[in-house]
CSV table of C-alpha atoms in Angstrom, one decimal:
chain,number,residue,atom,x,y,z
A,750,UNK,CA,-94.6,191.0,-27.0
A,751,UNK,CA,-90.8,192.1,-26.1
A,752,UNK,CA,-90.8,188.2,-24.8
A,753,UNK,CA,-91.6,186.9,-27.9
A,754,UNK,CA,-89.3,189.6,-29.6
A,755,UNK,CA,-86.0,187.7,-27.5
A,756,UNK,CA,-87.2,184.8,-28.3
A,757,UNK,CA,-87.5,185.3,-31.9
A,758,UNK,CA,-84.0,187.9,-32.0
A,759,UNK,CA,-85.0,190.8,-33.5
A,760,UNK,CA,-86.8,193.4,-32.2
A,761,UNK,CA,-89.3,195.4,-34.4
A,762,UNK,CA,-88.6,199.7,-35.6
A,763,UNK,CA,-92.4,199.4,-36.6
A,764,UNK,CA,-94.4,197.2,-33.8
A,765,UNK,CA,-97.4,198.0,-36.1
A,766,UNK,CA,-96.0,195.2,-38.5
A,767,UNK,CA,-95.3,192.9,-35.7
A,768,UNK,CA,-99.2,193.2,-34.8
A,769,UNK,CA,-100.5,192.4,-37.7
A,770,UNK,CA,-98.4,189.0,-38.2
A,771,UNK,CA,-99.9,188.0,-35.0
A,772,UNK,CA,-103.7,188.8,-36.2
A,773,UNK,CA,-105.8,186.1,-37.5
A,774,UNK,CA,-109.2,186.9,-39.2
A,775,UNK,CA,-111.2,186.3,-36.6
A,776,UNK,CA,-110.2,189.2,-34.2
A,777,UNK,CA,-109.5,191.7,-37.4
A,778,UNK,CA,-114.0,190.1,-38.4
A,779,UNK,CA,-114.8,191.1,-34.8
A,780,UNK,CA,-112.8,194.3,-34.4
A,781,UNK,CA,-115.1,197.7,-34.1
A,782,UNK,CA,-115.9,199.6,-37.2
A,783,UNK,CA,-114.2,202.8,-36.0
A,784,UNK,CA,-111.3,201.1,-35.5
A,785,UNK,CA,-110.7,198.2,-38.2
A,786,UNK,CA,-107.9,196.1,-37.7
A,787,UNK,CA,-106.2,194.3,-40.7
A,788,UNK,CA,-105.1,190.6,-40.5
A,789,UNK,CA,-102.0,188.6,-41.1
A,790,UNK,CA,-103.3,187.1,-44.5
A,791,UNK,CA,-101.5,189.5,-46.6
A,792,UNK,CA,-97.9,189.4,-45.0
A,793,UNK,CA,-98.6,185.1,-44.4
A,794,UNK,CA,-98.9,185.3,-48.8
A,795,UNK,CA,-95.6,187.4,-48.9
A,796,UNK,CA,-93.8,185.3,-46.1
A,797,UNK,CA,-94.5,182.0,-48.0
A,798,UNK,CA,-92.6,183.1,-51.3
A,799,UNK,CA,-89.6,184.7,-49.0
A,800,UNK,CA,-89.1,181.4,-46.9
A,801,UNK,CA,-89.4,179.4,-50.5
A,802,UNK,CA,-86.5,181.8,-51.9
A,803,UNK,CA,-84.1,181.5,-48.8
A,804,UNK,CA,-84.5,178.0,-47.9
A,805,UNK,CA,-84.2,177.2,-51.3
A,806,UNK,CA,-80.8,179.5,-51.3
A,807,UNK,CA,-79.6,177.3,-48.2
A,808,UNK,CA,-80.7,174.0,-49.6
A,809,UNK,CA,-78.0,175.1,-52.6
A,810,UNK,CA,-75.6,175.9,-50.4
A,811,UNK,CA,-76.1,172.7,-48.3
A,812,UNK,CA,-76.2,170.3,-51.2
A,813,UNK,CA,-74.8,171.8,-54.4
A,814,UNK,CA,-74.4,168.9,-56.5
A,815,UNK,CA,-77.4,167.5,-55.5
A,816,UNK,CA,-80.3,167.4,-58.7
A,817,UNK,CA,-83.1,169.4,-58.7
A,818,UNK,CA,-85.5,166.8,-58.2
A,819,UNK,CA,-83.6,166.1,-54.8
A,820,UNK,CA,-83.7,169.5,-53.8
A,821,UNK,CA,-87.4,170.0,-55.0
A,822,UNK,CA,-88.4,167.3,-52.4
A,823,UNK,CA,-86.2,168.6,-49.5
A,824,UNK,CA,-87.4,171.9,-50.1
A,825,UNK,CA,-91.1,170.2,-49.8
A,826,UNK,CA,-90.1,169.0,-46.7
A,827,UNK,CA,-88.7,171.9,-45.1
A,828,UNK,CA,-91.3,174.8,-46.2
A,829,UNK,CA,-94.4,172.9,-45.0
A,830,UNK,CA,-97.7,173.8,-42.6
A,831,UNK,CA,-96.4,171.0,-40.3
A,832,UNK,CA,-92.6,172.4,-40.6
A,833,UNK,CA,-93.9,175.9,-39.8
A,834,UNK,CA,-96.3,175.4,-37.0
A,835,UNK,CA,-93.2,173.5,-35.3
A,836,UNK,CA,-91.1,176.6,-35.5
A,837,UNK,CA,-94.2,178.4,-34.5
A,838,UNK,CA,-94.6,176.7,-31.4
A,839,UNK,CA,-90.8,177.1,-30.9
A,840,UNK,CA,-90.9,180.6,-30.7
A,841,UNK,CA,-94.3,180.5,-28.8
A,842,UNK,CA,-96.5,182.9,-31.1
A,843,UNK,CA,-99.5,180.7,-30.3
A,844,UNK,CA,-99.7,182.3,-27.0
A,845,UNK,CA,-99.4,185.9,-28.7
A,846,UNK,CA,-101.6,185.4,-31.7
A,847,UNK,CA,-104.7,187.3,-31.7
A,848,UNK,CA,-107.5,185.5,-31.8
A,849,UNK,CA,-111.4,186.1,-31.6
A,850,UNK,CA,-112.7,184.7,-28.2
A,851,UNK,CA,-114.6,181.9,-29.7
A,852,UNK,CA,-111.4,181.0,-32.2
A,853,UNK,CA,-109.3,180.8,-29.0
A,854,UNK,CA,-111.8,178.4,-26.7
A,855,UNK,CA,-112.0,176.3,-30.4
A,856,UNK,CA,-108.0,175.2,-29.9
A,857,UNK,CA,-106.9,178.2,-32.4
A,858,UNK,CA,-104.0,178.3,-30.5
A,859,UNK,CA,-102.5,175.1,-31.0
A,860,UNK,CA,-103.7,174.8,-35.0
A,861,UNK,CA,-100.9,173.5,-37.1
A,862,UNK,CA,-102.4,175.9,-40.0
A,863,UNK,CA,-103.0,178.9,-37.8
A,864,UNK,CA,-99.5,178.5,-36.4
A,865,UNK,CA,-97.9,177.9,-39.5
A,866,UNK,CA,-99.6,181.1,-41.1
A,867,UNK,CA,-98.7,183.2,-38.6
A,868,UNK,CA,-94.9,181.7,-38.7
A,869,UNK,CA,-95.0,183.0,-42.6
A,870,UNK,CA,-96.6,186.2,-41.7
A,871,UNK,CA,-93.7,186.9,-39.1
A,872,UNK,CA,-91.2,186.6,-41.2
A,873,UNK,CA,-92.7,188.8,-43.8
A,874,UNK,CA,-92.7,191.4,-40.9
A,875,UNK,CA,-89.1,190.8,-40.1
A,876,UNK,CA,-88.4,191.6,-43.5
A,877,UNK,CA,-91.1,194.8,-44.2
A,878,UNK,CA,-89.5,196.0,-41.2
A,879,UNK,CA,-86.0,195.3,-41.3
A,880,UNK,CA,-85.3,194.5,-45.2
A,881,UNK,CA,-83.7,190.9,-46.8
A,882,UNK,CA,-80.4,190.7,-44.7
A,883,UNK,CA,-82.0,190.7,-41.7
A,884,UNK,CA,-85.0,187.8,-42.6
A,885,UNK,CA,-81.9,185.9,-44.5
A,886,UNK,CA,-80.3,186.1,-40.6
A,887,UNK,CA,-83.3,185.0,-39.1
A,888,UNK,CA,-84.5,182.1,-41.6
A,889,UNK,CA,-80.8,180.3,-41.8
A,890,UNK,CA,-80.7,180.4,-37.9
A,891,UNK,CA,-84.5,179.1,-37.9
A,892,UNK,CA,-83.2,176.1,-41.0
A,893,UNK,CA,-80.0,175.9,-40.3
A,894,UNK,CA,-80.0,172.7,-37.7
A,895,UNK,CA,-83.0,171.3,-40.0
A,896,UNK,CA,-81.0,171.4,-43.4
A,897,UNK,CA,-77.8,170.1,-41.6
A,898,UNK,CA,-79.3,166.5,-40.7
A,899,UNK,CA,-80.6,165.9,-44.5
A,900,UNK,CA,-79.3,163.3,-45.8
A,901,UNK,CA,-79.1,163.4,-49.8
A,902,UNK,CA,-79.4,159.6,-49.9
A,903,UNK,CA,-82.6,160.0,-48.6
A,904,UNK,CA,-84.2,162.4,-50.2
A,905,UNK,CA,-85.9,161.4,-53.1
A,906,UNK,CA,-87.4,158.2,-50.7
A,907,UNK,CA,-88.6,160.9,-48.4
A,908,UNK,CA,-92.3,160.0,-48.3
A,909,UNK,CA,-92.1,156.7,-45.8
A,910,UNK,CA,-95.3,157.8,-44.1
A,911,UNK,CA,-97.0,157.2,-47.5
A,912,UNK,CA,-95.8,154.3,-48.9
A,913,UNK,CA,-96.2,153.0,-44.9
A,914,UNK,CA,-99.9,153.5,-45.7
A,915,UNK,CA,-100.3,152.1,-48.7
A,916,UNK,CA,-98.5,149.0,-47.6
A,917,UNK,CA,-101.4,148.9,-45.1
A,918,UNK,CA,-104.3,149.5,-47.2
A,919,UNK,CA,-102.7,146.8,-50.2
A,920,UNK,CA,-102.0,144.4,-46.7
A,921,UNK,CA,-105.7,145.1,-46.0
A,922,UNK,CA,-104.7,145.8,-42.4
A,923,UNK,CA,-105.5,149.3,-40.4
A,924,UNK,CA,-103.7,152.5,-41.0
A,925,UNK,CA,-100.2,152.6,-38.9
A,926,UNK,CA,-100.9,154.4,-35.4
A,927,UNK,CA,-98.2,156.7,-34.4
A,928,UNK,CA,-97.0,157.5,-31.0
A,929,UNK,CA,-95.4,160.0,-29.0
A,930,UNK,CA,-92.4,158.1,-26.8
A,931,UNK,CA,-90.5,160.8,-25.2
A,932,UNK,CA,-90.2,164.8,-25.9
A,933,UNK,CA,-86.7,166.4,-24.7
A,934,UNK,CA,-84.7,169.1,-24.7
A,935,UNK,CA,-85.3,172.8,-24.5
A,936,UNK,CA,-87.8,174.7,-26.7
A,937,UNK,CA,-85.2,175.6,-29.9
A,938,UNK,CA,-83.3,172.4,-29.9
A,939,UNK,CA,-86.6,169.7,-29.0
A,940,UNK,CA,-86.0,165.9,-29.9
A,941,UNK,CA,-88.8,163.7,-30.2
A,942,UNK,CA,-89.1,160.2,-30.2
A,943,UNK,CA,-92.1,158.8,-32.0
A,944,UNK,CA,-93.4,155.0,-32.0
A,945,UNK,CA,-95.1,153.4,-35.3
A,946,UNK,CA,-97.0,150.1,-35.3
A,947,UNK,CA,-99.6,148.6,-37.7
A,948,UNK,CA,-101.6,145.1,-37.1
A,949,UNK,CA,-99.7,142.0,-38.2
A,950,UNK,CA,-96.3,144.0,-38.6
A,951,UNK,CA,-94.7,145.0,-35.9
A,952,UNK,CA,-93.3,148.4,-34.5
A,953,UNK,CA,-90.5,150.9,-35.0
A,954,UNK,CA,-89.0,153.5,-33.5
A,955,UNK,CA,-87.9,156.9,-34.8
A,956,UNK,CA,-86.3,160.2,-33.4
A,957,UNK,CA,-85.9,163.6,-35.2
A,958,UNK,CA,-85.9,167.4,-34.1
A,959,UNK,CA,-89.5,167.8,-35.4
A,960,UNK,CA,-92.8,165.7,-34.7
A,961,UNK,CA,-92.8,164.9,-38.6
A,962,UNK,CA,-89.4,163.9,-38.8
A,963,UNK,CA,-89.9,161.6,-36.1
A,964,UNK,CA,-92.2,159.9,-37.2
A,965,UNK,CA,-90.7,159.9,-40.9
A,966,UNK,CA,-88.0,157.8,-39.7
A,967,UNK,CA,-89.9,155.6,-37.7
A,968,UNK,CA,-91.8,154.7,-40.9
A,969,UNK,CA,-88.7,154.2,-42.7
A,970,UNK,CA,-87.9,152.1,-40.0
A,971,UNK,CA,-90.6,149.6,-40.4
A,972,UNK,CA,-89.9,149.5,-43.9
A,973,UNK,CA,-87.3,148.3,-43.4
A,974,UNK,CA,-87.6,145.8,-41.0
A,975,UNK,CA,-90.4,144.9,-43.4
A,976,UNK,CA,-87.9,144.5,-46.3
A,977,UNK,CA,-90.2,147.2,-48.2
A,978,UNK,CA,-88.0,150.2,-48.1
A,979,UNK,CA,-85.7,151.0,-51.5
A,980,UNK,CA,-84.2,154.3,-49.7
């Protein structure tokens, strides 16, 4: 716990609170009668609107002339399962969540939706514990990289992965097939390079800090080479 405490940069007054982020509802289901335990569903609820306010209070910062359909869509992008569970496994909580023994051997470790719940459930802890200033520290350095590389221009044409598809499906060819090329870099600053390729169509290559960006860009990249993308 204190090595998950450095690697997240604060360290909890009440590890009570820190506990519960960290318990998913099958160890609190399995827990003895004589001494419940309470899960992380509560603070994961409270985390989700405080990481919709402050990355929303960034994303004005970042872009302040931008429209609000722009931002609606970055903001989308930004406080997602998928976003979450990536700075989940950044900070490593999947090896300190607490898990039921048969939700562990079942992969819960490594579930995007487990992670990402947990991820909200942190930071509600971080602020129970430690009040606003200190989760508004701790979400901009968490964003900050992330709402940096946005480009405005391509924003509102953020989607490539779904219009990718449905080129596909209208092409009557398979669904594109994504792969991983290369992962780099150290656990807070990872680059991934992802590969995306569908039958009759060629390939494309993107890279981005997270798996989804990644792969974003290499649809966007296909598009183009397709003469399908607008953005």
């Amino acid at each position: 716990m204190t090595a998950f405490e450095g690697a997240l940069g604060y360290a909890f007054v009440d590890k009570s609170l820190l506990e519960r982020a960290i318990t998913h509802s099958s160890f609190a289901n399995e827990s003895p009668r004589s001494q419940p335990v309470v899960d992380n569903e509560t603070l994961e609820f409270l985390g989700d609107s405080i990481l919709n306010f402050l990355v929303a209070e960034m994303l004005l910062e970042a872009l302040p002339d931008a429209r609000e359909g722009v931002l609606s869509k970055a903001r989308s992008h930004l406080v997602s399962e998928g976003h979450f569970a990536e700075m989940a496994r950044r900070l490593g909580i999947g090896s300190v969540l607490r898990l039921a023994p048969s939700e562990s051997r079942a992969g819960g470790r490594l579930k995007e939706s487990l992670l990402a719940d947990a991820f909200e459930a942190v930071v509600a802890a971080v602020y129970r514990d430690g009040g606003m200033e200190r989760v508004r520290e701790l979400v901009r350095r968490f964003f900050r990289d992330d709402i940096a590389s946005l480009n405005p221009a391509e924003i509102t044409f953020r989607d490539h992965k779904t219009a990718l598809q449905e080129f596909a499906q209208a092409a009557g060819k398979p669904l594109p097939v994504y792969r991983l090329v290369s992962e780099s870099g150290p656990d807070h600053e990872k680059r991934f390079v992802f590969e995306v390729e569908f039958e009759g169509a060629g390939c494309a290559v993107g890279e981005g800090p997270t798996k989804k960006e990644a792969q974003r860009r290499a649809a966007k990249a296909l598009l183009e080479l397709l003469g399908r993308d607008s953005g």
